[in-house]
Structures are given as C-alpha cells and as structure tokens.
C-alpha cells in the first residue's frame, strides 16, 4: 500500500511537471508565433516595393532601365522571381516594384546613392541585402571595416531613411556565405558571423522583418551541395535564386 501510494504521488508530481512544461512550451510557441506575425508585412494597394543591395540583388539588371515591373530592370535573380509572384498574386493592388542593387556595393556605396536610388523612389516597402562585400573586401582587398563599424554605418543609413520615409516597412536580408564553394573558405568564419549578427541586431532595433538567408542555405545543403545553390558561395544559381525568393516571400502575410 505504501508502495502504491508512493508511486501515485510520484506519478502525480511527474504529471504536474509535464503539464507545466507543456503549458510553458505552448506559451513560448504562441509568443514566437506572435513575434513572427508582428514581423510579417502586409501588401497594400499602390505599394511601392524596392529591392536594394549588391550584386546578389543586381543580378544582371539593365541599370539604364528605370521602369517598375520590368523583366530587364529587375534582373535575373531573387528580386525578379519574388516580384513575379507578387505581381501575379496581387494583380488588383497596382504594385510598383523596382530593383536598384549594384554589384560590389557596400554600405558606404549605398549611402552615396541613397537619395536618388531610394528616397526619390518613395518606397513603402524597402528590402535591403548588404554586408557580404563589407566583409569580403577585408579578406581580398585589405579593406578595414569591423562588424562594429558596419553596424554603425547601417544604423545611420536606416535612421536617415526613416527621417524621410517614416512609414516605410523594412526588410533586412541576412548576408550569407556557402562554405567551401570557391570564394567562401573556412577562414570566413567566425569573422563573417559578426556582420551577420549586426544585421540581426539592426532588424530588431528598427522593427524590420529579417530573412535568415544563412540558415536557409545551410538547410538547403541537406538536399544538394552548396555548389548546386551558388556559383561561388555568394552568387546564386537559378535554384539558389528561387530559394532566396521563397525566403523573401515568407515575410509577406
């Protein structure tokens, strides 16, 4: 009888503990779900969507073509693929979608052309993917720019943006590198992670949606090697561009 009583008490304690943990996990899941929902972006009628960044965004676009919703103006990368889905899905919204990415750009390059290539376009949704060159040039060209400096430059850029476009919705793309594919060697890490963390911190500070491209590509390598998704560890193949576009569209409600 004592054994049964002890067993009953033990089972009751374990059961209560499991129930408490289950409630805790449920609360955490709900909290995370609410967090994710709060950072997703709704598409509204007459939205102006601008993709900004470096060569990954540029992807061979015709820079002389300034038109919205134009194949040649959008390039052949993730920006084009994401734009195609948006324009088809929201055909009744009168969207205008632009690409102003320029190959080789770093944060200082964005700052130098920001008025003409961003503010003057008056985007209501602004997507920025930058950072890989800010790090890469420290490896191949002797540039000096720490993650802390990069973060301050990024903060300044967004502060200037919000001062002129206070209602713009921000999307921050995490810079990524696929290891052991041509340019992206093991010695990129852990240093490169500092620039990635800066983007994570900035997304929180400015209440921006964050696209975790590094983990997206890491997970994709479970299906195929890095060379399937990128040509050199940074620039995408067609499959990689589609992967990026899907990651981008995931932040849209």
Coordinates of N, CA and C in Angstrom, one line a residue:
X1 N 0.8 -1.2 0.0 CA 0.0 0.0 0.0 C 0.9 1.2 0.0
X2 N 1.9 1.2 0.8 CA 2.8 2.4 0.9 C 3.5 2.6 -0.5
X3 N 3.8 1.4 -1.1 CA 4.5 1.5 -2.4 C 3.6 2.1 -3.4
X4 N 2.3 1.7 -3.4 CA 1.3 2.2 -4.3 C 1.1 3.7 -4.1
X5 N 1.0 4.1 -2.8 CA 0.8 5.5 -2.5 C 2.0 6.3 -3.0
X6 N 3.3 5.8 -2.7 CA 4.5 6.5 -3.2 C 4.5 6.6 -4.7
X7 N 4.1 5.5 -5.4 CA 4.0 5.5 -6.8 C 3.0 6.5 -7.3
X8 N 1.9 6.6 -6.7 CA 0.8 7.5 -7.1 C 1.3 9.0 -6.9
X9 N 1.9 9.2 -5.8 CA 2.5 10.6 -5.5 C 3.5 11.0 -6.6
X10 N 4.4 10.0 -6.8 CA 5.5 10.3 -7.8 C 4.9 10.6 -9.2
X11 N 3.9 9.7 -9.6 CA 3.3 9.9 -10.9 C 2.6 11.3 -11.0
X12 N 2.0 11.6 -9.8 CA 1.2 12.9 -9.8 C 2.2 14.1 -10.0
X13 N 3.3 14.0 -9.3 CA 4.3 15.1 -9.4 C 4.9 15.2 -10.9
X14 N 5.2 14.0 -11.4 CA 5.7 14.0 -12.8 C 4.7 14.5 -13.8
X15 N 3.4 14.1 -13.5 CA 2.3 14.5 -14.4 C 2.2 16.0 -14.4
X16 N 2.2 16.6 -13.1 CA 2.1 18.0 -12.9 C 3.2 18.8 -13.6
X17 N 4.4 18.2 -13.5 CA 5.6 18.8 -14.1 C 5.5 18.8 -15.6
X18 N 5.0 17.7 -16.2 CA 4.9 17.6 -17.6 C 3.8 18.6 -18.1
X19 N 2.7 18.7 -17.3 CA 1.7 19.6 -17.7 C 2.2 21.1 -17.7
X20 N 3.0 21.4 -16.6 CA 3.6 22.7 -16.5 C 4.5 23.0 -17.7
X21 N 5.4 22.0 -18.0 CA 6.3 22.2 -19.1 C 5.5 22.3 -20.4
X22 N 4.4 21.5 -20.6 CA 3.7 21.6 -21.8 C 3.0 23.0 -22.0
X23 N 2.5 23.5 -20.8 CA 2.0 24.9 -20.9 C 3.0 25.9 -21.2
X24 N 4.2 25.7 -20.6 CA 5.3 26.6 -20.9 C 5.7 26.6 -22.4
X25 N 5.9 25.4 -22.9 CA 6.2 25.3 -24.3 C 5.1 25.9 -25.2
X26 N 3.9 25.7 -24.8 CA 2.8 26.2 -25.6 C 2.8 27.7 -25.6
X27 N 3.1 28.3 -24.4 CA 3.2 29.8 -24.3 C 4.3 30.3 -25.1
X28 N 5.5 29.6 -25.0 CA 6.6 30.0 -25.8 C 6.3 30.0 -27.3
X29 N 5.6 28.9 -27.7 CA 5.3 28.7 -29.1 C 4.4 29.9 -29.6
X30 N 3.4 30.2 -28.7 CA 2.5 31.3 -29.0 C 3.2 32.6 -29.1
X31 N 4.1 32.8 -28.2 CA 4.9 34.0 -28.2 C 5.7 34.2 -29.4
X32 N 6.4 33.0 -29.8 CA 7.2 33.1 -31.0 C 6.3 33.3 -32.3
X33 N 5.1 32.7 -32.2 CA 4.2 32.8 -33.4 C 3.8 34.3 -33.5
X34 N 3.4 34.9 -32.3 CA 3.1 36.3 -32.4 C 4.2 37.2 -32.8
X35 N 5.4 36.8 -32.4 CA 6.6 37.6 -32.8 C 6.7 37.5 -34.3
X36 N 6.6 36.3 -34.9 CA 6.7 36.1 -36.3 C 5.6 36.9 -37.1
X37 N 4.4 36.9 -36.5 CA 3.3 37.6 -37.2 C 3.6 39.1 -37.1
X38 N 4.1 39.6 -36.0 CA 4.3 41.0 -35.9 C 5.4 41.5 -36.9
X39 N 6.2 40.6 -37.4 CA 7.3 41.0 -38.3 C 7.0 40.7 -39.7
X40 N 5.8 40.1 -40.0 CA 5.4 39.9 -41.4 C 4.8 41.2 -41.9
X41 N 4.8 41.3 -43.2 CA 4.4 42.5 -43.9 C 3.2 42.3 -44.8
X42 N 2.2 43.2 -44.6 CA 1.0 43.1 -45.5 C 1.2 43.9 -46.8
X43 N 0.7 43.4 -47.8 CA 0.7 44.1 -49.1 C -0.5 45.0 -49.2
X44 N -0.3 46.3 -49.5 CA -1.5 47.2 -49.6 C -1.6 47.7 -51.0
X45 N -2.7 48.2 -51.4 CA -2.9 48.8 -52.7 C -1.9 50.0 -52.9
X46 N -1.4 50.0 -54.1 CA -0.4 51.1 -54.6 C 0.9 51.0 -53.8
X47 N 1.3 49.9 -53.2 CA 2.6 49.8 -52.6 C 3.7 49.9 -53.6
X48 N 4.8 50.6 -53.2 CA 6.0 50.7 -54.0 C 7.1 49.9 -53.3
X49 N 7.5 48.8 -53.9 CA 8.5 47.9 -53.3 C 9.8 48.1 -54.0
X50 N 10.9 48.3 -53.2 CA 12.2 48.5 -53.7 C 13.2 47.5 -53.1
X51 N 13.9 46.8 -54.1 CA 15.0 45.9 -53.7 C 16.3 46.6 -53.8
X52 N 17.1 46.7 -52.7 CA 18.3 47.3 -52.7 C 19.4 46.4 -52.2
X53 N 20.7 46.6 -52.7 CA 21.8 45.8 -52.3 C 22.9 45.8 -53.2
X54 N 23.6 44.6 -53.3 CA 24.8 44.5 -54.1 C 24.5 43.6 -55.3
X55 N 25.5 42.8 -55.7 CA 25.4 42.0 -56.9 C 24.4 40.9 -56.8
X56 N 24.1 40.4 -55.6 CA 23.1 39.3 -55.5 C 21.8 39.9 -55.8
X57 N 21.5 41.1 -55.5 CA 20.2 41.8 -55.9 C 20.3 42.3 -57.3
X58 N 21.4 42.9 -57.7 CA 21.6 43.4 -59.0 C 21.3 42.3 -60.1
X59 N 22.1 41.3 -60.0 CA 21.9 40.1 -60.9 C 21.7 40.4 -62.3
X60 N 22.5 41.2 -62.9 CA 22.5 41.5 -64.3 C 21.4 42.4 -64.8
X61 N 20.8 43.1 -63.9 CA 19.7 44.0 -64.4 C 20.2 45.1 -65.3
X62 N 19.4 45.6 -66.2 CA 19.7 46.7 -67.0 C 19.6 48.0 -66.2
X63 N 20.7 48.6 -65.8 CA 20.7 49.7 -64.9 C 20.2 51.0 -65.6
X64 N 20.1 51.0 -66.9 CA 19.6 52.2 -67.6 C 18.0 52.1 -67.6
X65 N 17.5 51.0 -67.4 CA 16.1 50.8 -67.4 C 15.5 51.1 -66.0
X66 N 14.8 52.2 -65.8 CA 14.4 52.6 -64.5 C 12.9 52.2 -64.3
X67 N 12.3 51.5 -65.2 CA 10.9 51.2 -65.1 C 10.6 50.2 -64.0
X68 N 9.4 50.3 -63.4 CA 8.8 49.3 -62.5 C 8.3 48.1 -63.2
X69 N 8.3 47.0 -62.5 CA 7.7 45.8 -63.0 C 8.2 45.3 -64.4
X70 N 9.4 45.6 -64.7 CA 10.0 45.3 -66.0 C 11.1 44.2 -65.8
X71 N 11.0 43.1 -66.6 CA 11.9 42.0 -66.5 C 13.3 42.4 -66.6
X72 N 13.7 43.3 -67.5 CA 15.1 43.7 -67.7 C 15.6 44.5 -66.5
X73 N 14.7 45.4 -66.0 CA 15.0 46.2 -64.9 C 15.2 45.5 -63.6
X74 N 14.5 44.3 -63.5 CA 14.5 43.6 -62.2 C 15.7 42.6 -62.1
X75 N 16.4 42.4 -63.2 CA 17.5 41.4 -63.2 C 17.0 40.0 -63.3
X76 N 17.9 39.0 -63.1 CA 17.5 37.6 -63.3 C 17.7 36.8 -62.0
X77 N 17.6 37.5 -60.8 CA 17.8 36.9 -59.5 C 16.6 36.8 -58.7
X78 N 16.8 36.7 -57.4 CA 15.6 36.6 -56.5 C 14.6 37.7 -56.5
X79 N 15.1 38.9 -56.8 CA 14.2 40.1 -56.9 C 13.2 39.9 -58.0
X80 N 13.6 39.4 -59.1 CA 12.7 39.2 -60.2 C 11.7 38.1 -59.9
X81 N 12.2 37.0 -59.3 CA 11.4 35.9 -59.0 C 10.3 36.2 -58.0
X82 N 10.7 37.0 -57.0 CA 9.8 37.4 -55.9 C 8.8 38.4 -56.5
X83 N 9.3 39.3 -57.3 CA 8.4 40.3 -58.0 C 7.3 39.6 -58.8
X84 N 7.7 38.6 -59.6 CA 6.8 37.9 -60.4 C 5.6 37.3 -59.6
X85 N 6.0 36.7 -58.5 CA 4.9 36.1 -57.6 C 4.0 37.2 -57.1
X86 N 4.6 38.3 -56.6 CA 3.8 39.4 -56.1 C 2.8 40.0 -57.1
X87 N 3.4 40.2 -58.3 CA 2.6 40.9 -59.4 C 1.4 40.0 -59.8
X88 N 1.7 38.6 -59.8 CA 0.6 37.7 -60.2 C -0.4 37.6 -59.1
X89 N 0.1 37.4 -57.8 CA -0.8 37.2 -56.7 C -1.7 38.4 -56.3
X90 N -1.0 39.6 -56.5 CA -1.7 40.8 -56.1 C -2.0 41.7 -57.3
X91 N -2.5 41.1 -58.3 CA -2.8 41.8 -59.6 C -3.7 43.0 -59.4
X92 N -4.5 43.0 -58.4 CA -5.5 44.0 -58.1 C -5.0 45.1 -57.2
X93 N -3.7 45.1 -56.9 CA -3.1 46.0 -55.9 C -2.3 47.2 -56.6
X94 N -2.1 47.1 -57.9 CA -1.4 48.2 -58.6 C 0.0 48.4 -58.0
X95 N 0.7 47.3 -57.8 CA 2.1 47.4 -57.2 C 3.1 47.9 -58.2
X96 N 4.1 48.6 -57.7 CA 5.2 49.1 -58.5 C 6.5 48.5 -57.8
X97 N 7.2 47.7 -58.5 CA 8.4 47.0 -57.9 C 9.7 47.4 -58.7
X98 N 10.7 47.8 -58.0 CA 11.9 48.3 -58.5 C 13.1 47.5 -58.0
X99 N 14.2 47.4 -58.7 CA 15.5 46.9 -58.3 C 16.5 47.9 -58.5
X100 N 17.3 48.2 -57.4 CA 18.4 49.2 -57.5 C 19.7 48.6 -56.9
X101 N 19.8 47.3 -56.9 CA 21.0 46.7 -56.4 C 22.1 47.0 -57.4
X102 N 23.4 47.2 -56.9 CA 24.5 47.4 -57.7 C 25.7 46.5 -57.3
X103 N 26.2 45.8 -58.2 CA 27.3 44.8 -57.9 C 28.5 45.5 -57.2
X104 N 29.0 44.8 -56.2 CA 30.2 45.3 -55.5 C 29.9 46.3 -54.3
X105 N 28.6 46.7 -54.2 CA 28.3 47.7 -53.2 C 28.5 47.2 -51.8
X106 N 28.9 48.2 -51.0 CA 29.0 48.1 -49.5 C 28.1 49.2 -48.9
X107 N 28.0 49.2 -47.6 CA 27.1 50.3 -47.0 C 27.5 51.7 -47.4
X108 N 28.8 52.1 -47.5 CA 29.2 53.4 -47.9 C 28.7 53.7 -49.3
X109 N 28.7 52.7 -50.2 CA 28.2 52.9 -51.6 C 26.7 53.2 -51.6
X110 N 26.0 52.5 -50.7 CA 24.5 52.8 -50.6 C 24.3 54.2 -50.2
X111 N 25.1 54.6 -49.2 CA 24.9 56.0 -48.6 C 25.1 57.0 -49.7
X112 N 26.1 56.8 -50.6 CA 26.4 57.8 -51.6 C 25.3 57.9 -52.7
X113 N 24.5 56.9 -52.9 CA 23.5 57.0 -53.9 C 22.1 56.8 -53.4
X114 N 21.9 56.9 -52.1 CA 20.7 56.7 -51.4 C 19.5 57.6 -51.8
X115 N 19.9 58.9 -51.9 CA 18.8 59.9 -52.3 C 18.1 59.5 -53.6
X116 N 19.0 59.4 -54.6 CA 18.4 59.1 -56.0 C 17.8 57.7 -56.1
X117 N 18.5 56.7 -55.5 CA 18.1 55.3 -55.8 C 17.2 54.7 -54.7
X118 N 16.9 55.5 -53.7 CA 15.9 55.0 -52.7 C 14.9 56.1 -52.3
X119 N 15.4 57.2 -51.7 CA 14.4 58.2 -51.2 C 13.6 58.8 -52.3
X120 N 14.1 59.1 -53.5 CA 13.4 59.6 -54.6 C 12.3 58.7 -55.1
X121 N 12.5 57.4 -54.9 CA 11.5 56.4 -55.4 C 10.3 56.3 -54.5
X122 N 10.5 56.7 -53.2 CA 9.5 56.8 -52.2 C 8.9 55.4 -52.0
X123 N 9.7 54.4 -51.7 CA 9.1 53.1 -51.4 C 8.3 53.0 -50.2
X124 N 7.3 52.2 -50.2 CA 6.5 51.9 -49.0 C 7.0 50.6 -48.3
X125 N 7.7 49.8 -49.1 CA 8.4 48.6 -48.6 C 9.8 48.6 -49.2
X126 N 10.8 48.6 -48.3 CA 12.2 48.6 -48.7 C 12.9 47.4 -48.2
X127 N 13.5 46.6 -49.2 CA 14.2 45.4 -48.9 C 15.7 45.7 -49.1
X128 N 16.5 45.4 -48.1 CA 18.0 45.6 -48.2 C 18.7 44.3 -48.0
X129 N 19.6 44.0 -48.9 CA 20.5 42.9 -48.7 C 21.9 43.4 -48.9
X130 N 22.7 43.5 -47.8 CA 24.0 44.1 -47.9 C 24.9 43.5 -46.8
X131 N 26.2 43.6 -47.0 CA 27.1 43.1 -46.0 C 28.2 42.2 -46.4
X132 N 27.9 41.4 -47.4 CA 28.9 40.4 -47.8 C 30.2 41.1 -48.3
X133 N 30.0 42.2 -49.1 CA 31.2 42.9 -49.6 C 31.9 43.7 -48.5
X134 N 31.1 44.1 -47.6 CA 31.7 44.9 -46.4 C 32.7 44.0 -45.7
X135 N 32.4 42.7 -45.6 CA 33.3 41.7 -45.1 C 34.4 41.2 -46.1
X136 N 33.9 40.9 -47.3 CA 34.7 40.2 -48.3 C 35.9 41.1 -48.6
X137 N 35.7 42.4 -48.7 CA 36.8 43.3 -49.1 C 37.9 43.4 -48.0
X138 N 37.6 43.0 -46.8 CA 38.6 42.9 -45.8 C 39.5 41.7 -46.0
X139 N 39.0 40.7 -46.7 CA 39.7 39.5 -47.0 C 40.6 39.5 -48.3
X140 N 40.0 40.2 -49.3 CA 40.7 40.1 -50.6 C 41.3 41.4 -51.1
X141 N 41.0 42.5 -50.3 CA 41.4 43.8 -50.8 C 42.1 44.6 -49.7
X142 N 42.2 44.1 -48.5 CA 42.9 44.8 -47.4 C 42.0 45.9 -46.8
X143 N 40.7 45.9 -47.1 CA 39.9 47.0 -46.5 C 39.8 46.8 -45.0
X144 N 39.6 47.9 -44.3 CA 39.4 47.8 -42.8 C 38.0 48.3 -42.5
X145 N 37.2 47.3 -42.0 CA 35.8 47.7 -41.6 C 35.3 46.6 -40.7
X146 N 35.3 46.9 -39.5 CA 34.9 45.9 -38.5 C 33.4 45.7 -38.4
X147 N 32.9 44.6 -37.8 CA 31.4 44.5 -37.7 C 30.8 45.6 -36.9
X148 N 31.5 46.2 -36.0 CA 31.0 47.3 -35.2 C 30.9 48.6 -36.1
X149 N 31.8 48.8 -37.0 CA 31.8 49.9 -37.9 C 30.6 49.7 -38.9
X150 N 30.5 48.5 -39.4 CA 29.5 48.1 -40.3 C 28.1 48.4 -39.7
X151 N 28.0 48.0 -38.5 CA 26.7 48.2 -37.8 C 26.3 49.6 -37.6
X152 N 27.3 50.4 -37.3 CA 27.1 51.9 -37.1 C 26.7 52.5 -38.5
X153 N 27.3 52.1 -39.5 CA 27.0 52.6 -40.9 C 25.6 52.3 -41.3
X154 N 25.2 51.0 -41.0 CA 23.9 50.5 -41.3 C 22.8 51.3 -40.5
X155 N 23.1 51.5 -39.2 CA 22.2 52.2 -38.3 C 22.0 53.7 -38.9
X156 N 23.1 54.3 -39.3 CA 23.0 55.7 -39.8 C 22.1 55.7 -41.1
X157 N 22.4 54.7 -41.9 CA 21.6 54.6 -43.2 C 20.1 54.5 -42.9
X158 N 19.7 53.7 -42.0 CA 18.3 53.5 -41.7 C 17.7 54.6 -40.9
X159 N 18.5 55.3 -40.1 CA 18.0 56.5 -39.4 C 17.7 57.6 -40.4
X160 N 18.6 57.8 -41.4 CA 18.4 58.7 -42.4 C 17.1 58.4 -43.3
X161 N 17.0 57.1 -43.5 CA 15.8 56.6 -44.3 C 14.5 56.9 -43.6
X162 N 14.5 56.6 -42.3 CA 13.2 56.8 -41.6 C 12.9 58.3 -41.3
X163 N 13.9 59.1 -41.3 CA 13.7 60.5 -41.2 C 12.9 61.1 -42.4
X164 N 13.1 60.5 -43.5 CA 12.5 60.9 -44.8 C 11.3 60.1 -45.2
X165 N 11.4 58.8 -44.8 CA 10.3 57.9 -45.1 C 9.8 57.2 -43.8
X166 N 9.2 57.9 -42.9 CA 8.8 57.4 -41.6 C 7.9 56.2 -41.6
X167 N 7.2 56.0 -42.6 CA 6.2 54.9 -42.6 C 6.7 53.7 -43.5
X168 N 7.9 53.7 -44.0 CA 8.4 52.7 -44.8 C 8.5 51.4 -44.0
X169 N 8.1 50.2 -44.6 CA 8.3 48.9 -43.9 C 9.6 48.3 -44.4
X170 N 10.4 47.9 -43.4 CA 11.8 47.4 -43.7 C 11.9 45.9 -43.7
X171 N 12.6 45.4 -44.7 CA 13.0 44.0 -44.8 C 14.5 43.9 -44.8
X172 N 15.1 43.3 -43.9 CA 16.6 43.1 -43.9 C 17.0 41.7 -44.2
X173 N 17.8 41.5 -45.3 CA 18.3 40.2 -45.7 C 19.6 40.0 -45.0
X174 N 19.7 38.8 -44.4 CA 21.0 38.5 -43.7 C 22.0 38.1 -44.8
X175 N 23.2 38.7 -44.8 CA 24.2 38.3 -45.7 C 24.6 36.9 -45.4
X176 N 25.0 36.1 -46.5 CA 25.3 34.7 -46.3 C 26.5 34.3 -47.1
X177 N 27.1 33.2 -46.7 CA 28.2 32.6 -47.5 C 28.1 31.1 -47.4
X178 N 28.1 30.4 -48.5 CA 28.0 28.9 -48.5 C 29.4 28.4 -48.5
X179 N 29.8 27.7 -47.4 CA 31.2 27.3 -47.2 C 31.7 26.3 -48.3
X180 N 33.0 26.4 -48.5 CA 33.7 25.5 -49.4 C 33.2 25.5 -50.8
X181 N 32.7 26.6 -51.3 CA 32.3 26.8 -52.7 C 33.1 28.0 -53.2
X182 N 34.2 27.7 -53.9 CA 35.1 28.7 -54.5 C 35.6 29.8 -53.5
X183 N 34.9 30.9 -53.4 CA 35.5 32.1 -52.7 C 35.3 31.9 -51.2
X184 N 34.2 31.2 -50.8 CA 33.9 31.1 -49.3 C 34.6 30.0 -48.7
X185 N 35.7 30.3 -48.1 CA 36.6 29.3 -47.5 C 36.3 29.3 -45.9
X186 N 36.9 28.3 -45.3 CA 36.7 28.1 -43.9 C 37.1 29.4 -43.1
X187 N 38.1 30.1 -43.6 CA 38.6 31.3 -42.8 C 37.6 32.5 -42.9
X188 N 36.5 32.3 -43.6 CA 35.5 33.3 -43.5 C 34.8 33.3 -42.1
X189 N 34.8 32.2 -41.5 CA 34.2 32.0 -40.2 C 35.2 31.8 -39.1
X190 N 35.0 32.4 -37.9 CA 33.7 33.0 -37.4 C 33.6 34.5 -37.7
X191 N 34.6 35.1 -38.3 CA 34.6 36.6 -38.5 C 33.4 37.1 -39.2
X192 N 33.0 36.4 -40.3 CA 31.8 36.9 -41.1 C 30.5 36.9 -40.2
X193 N 30.5 36.0 -39.2 CA 29.3 36.0 -38.4 C 29.0 37.3 -37.6
X194 N 30.1 38.1 -37.4 CA 29.9 39.4 -36.8 C 29.1 40.3 -37.6
X195 N 29.2 40.3 -38.9 CA 28.4 41.1 -39.8 C 27.0 40.6 -39.9
X196 N 26.8 39.3 -39.9 CA 25.5 38.7 -39.8 C 24.8 39.1 -38.6
X197 N 25.5 39.0 -37.4 CA 24.8 39.4 -36.2 C 24.4 40.8 -36.1
X198 N 25.2 41.7 -36.8 CA 24.9 43.1 -36.9 C 23.6 43.3 -37.6
X199 N 23.3 42.5 -38.6 CA 22.1 42.6 -39.3 C 20.9 42.1 -38.5
X200 N 21.1 41.1 -37.7 CA 20.1 40.6 -36.8 C 19.7 41.6 -35.8
X201 N 20.8 42.2 -35.2 CA 20.6 43.3 -34.2 C 19.8 44.5 -34.8
X202 N 20.2 44.9 -36.0 CA 19.6 46.0 -36.6 C 18.1 45.7 -36.9
X203 N 17.8 44.5 -37.3 CA 16.4 44.2 -37.7 C 15.5 44.4 -36.4
X204 N 16.1 44.0 -35.3 CA 15.3 44.1 -34.0 C 15.2 45.6 -33.6
X205 N 16.3 46.3 -33.8 CA 16.3 47.7 -33.4 C 15.3 48.6 -34.2
X206 N 15.2 48.2 -35.5 CA 14.4 49.0 -36.4 C 13.1 48.3 -36.7
X207 N 12.8 47.3 -35.9 CA 11.5 46.6 -36.1 C 11.3 46.1 -37.6
X208 N 12.4 45.6 -38.2 CA 12.3 45.2 -39.5 C 12.1 43.7 -39.6
X209 N 11.6 43.2 -40.7 CA 11.5 41.8 -41.0 C 12.9 41.3 -41.3
X210 N 13.3 40.2 -40.8 CA 14.6 39.6 -41.1 C 14.5 38.3 -41.9
X211 N 15.3 38.2 -43.0 CA 15.3 37.0 -43.8 C 16.6 36.3 -43.4
X212 N 16.5 35.1 -42.7 CA 17.7 34.4 -42.3 C 18.4 33.6 -43.4
X213 N 19.0 34.2 -44.3 CA 19.5 33.5 -45.5 C 20.5 32.5 -45.2
X214 N 21.4 32.7 -44.2 CA 22.4 31.8 -43.9 C 21.8 30.4 -43.5
X215 N 20.8 30.4 -42.6 CA 20.2 29.2 -42.2 C 19.4 28.6 -43.4
X216 N 18.8 29.4 -44.2 CA 18.1 28.9 -45.4 C 19.0 28.1 -46.3
X217 N 20.2 28.7 -46.6 CA 21.1 27.9 -47.4 C 21.8 26.7 -46.7
X218 N 22.0 26.9 -45.4 CA 22.5 25.7 -44.6 C 21.5 24.6 -44.7
X219 N 20.3 24.9 -44.5 CA 19.2 23.8 -44.6 C 19.1 23.2 -46.0
X220 N 19.3 24.1 -47.0 CA 19.2 23.6 -48.4 C 20.3 22.6 -48.7
X221 N 21.4 22.7 -48.0 CA 22.5 21.8 -48.3 C 22.2 20.3 -47.9
X222 N 21.1 20.1 -47.2 CA 20.7 18.8 -46.8 C 20.1 18.1 -48.0
X223 N 19.7 18.9 -49.0 CA 19.1 18.4 -50.3 C 20.2 18.3 -51.4
X224 N 21.0 19.3 -51.5 CA 22.0 19.3 -52.5 C 23.2 20.1 -52.0
X225 N 24.4 19.9 -52.6 CA 25.6 20.6 -52.2 C 25.5 22.1 -52.4
X226 N 26.4 22.8 -51.8 CA 26.5 24.3 -51.9 C 26.6 24.7 -53.3
X227 N 27.4 24.0 -54.1 CA 27.6 24.4 -55.5 C 26.4 24.3 -56.3
X228 N 25.4 23.6 -55.9 CA 24.1 23.5 -56.6 C 23.3 24.8 -56.4
X229 N 23.5 25.4 -55.2 CA 22.7 26.6 -54.9 C 23.4 27.9 -55.2
X230 N 24.7 27.9 -55.2 CA 25.5 29.1 -55.6 C 26.6 28.7 -56.6
X231 N 27.1 29.7 -57.2 CA 28.2 29.5 -58.2 C 29.5 29.7 -57.6
X232 N 29.6 30.5 -56.5 CA 30.9 30.7 -55.9 C 30.8 30.9 -54.4
X233 N 29.7 30.5 -53.8 CA 29.5 30.6 -52.4 C 28.7 31.8 -52.0
X234 N 28.6 32.7 -52.9 CA 27.8 34.0 -52.6 C 26.8 34.3 -53.7
X235 N 27.1 34.2 -55.0 CA 26.2 34.4 -56.0 C 25.4 33.2 -56.4
X236 N 24.1 33.3 -56.6 CA 23.2 32.2 -56.7 C 23.1 31.6 -58.1
X237 N 22.8 30.3 -58.1 CA 22.4 29.6 -59.3 C 20.9 29.9 -59.4
X238 N 20.3 29.4 -60.5 CA 18.8 29.6 -60.6 C 18.1 29.0 -59.4
X239 N 18.5 27.8 -59.0 CA 17.9 27.2 -57.8 C 18.1 28.0 -56.6
X240 N 19.2 28.6 -56.4 CA 19.5 29.4 -55.3 C 18.7 30.7 -55.3
X241 N 18.5 31.3 -56.5 CA 17.7 32.5 -56.6 C 16.3 32.2 -56.2
X242 N 15.8 31.0 -56.6 CA 14.4 30.6 -56.2 C 14.3 30.4 -54.7
X243 N 15.4 29.8 -54.1 CA 15.4 29.7 -52.7 C 15.3 31.0 -51.9
X244 N 16.1 32.0 -52.4 CA 16.1 33.3 -51.8 C 14.7 34.0 -52.0
X245 N 14.1 33.8 -53.2 CA 12.8 34.4 -53.4 C 11.7 33.9 -52.5
X246 N 11.8 32.6 -52.2 CA 10.8 31.9 -51.3 C 11.1 32.5 -49.9
X247 N 12.3 32.6 -49.5 CA 12.6 33.1 -48.2 C 12.1 34.6 -48.0
X248 N 12.2 35.3 -49.1 CA 11.7 36.7 -49.1 C 10.2 36.7 -49.0
X249 N 9.6 35.9 -49.8 CA 8.1 35.9 -49.8 C 7.5 35.4 -48.5
X250 N 8.3 34.7 -47.7 CA 7.9 34.2 -46.4 C 7.6 35.3 -45.4
X251 N 8.1 36.5 -45.6 CA 7.9 37.6 -44.7 C 6.6 38.3 -45.1
X252 N 6.0 38.0 -46.2 CA 4.8 38.6 -46.6 C 3.6 37.9 -46.1
X253 N 2.6 38.6 -45.5 CA 1.5 37.9 -44.9 C 0.7 37.2 -46.0

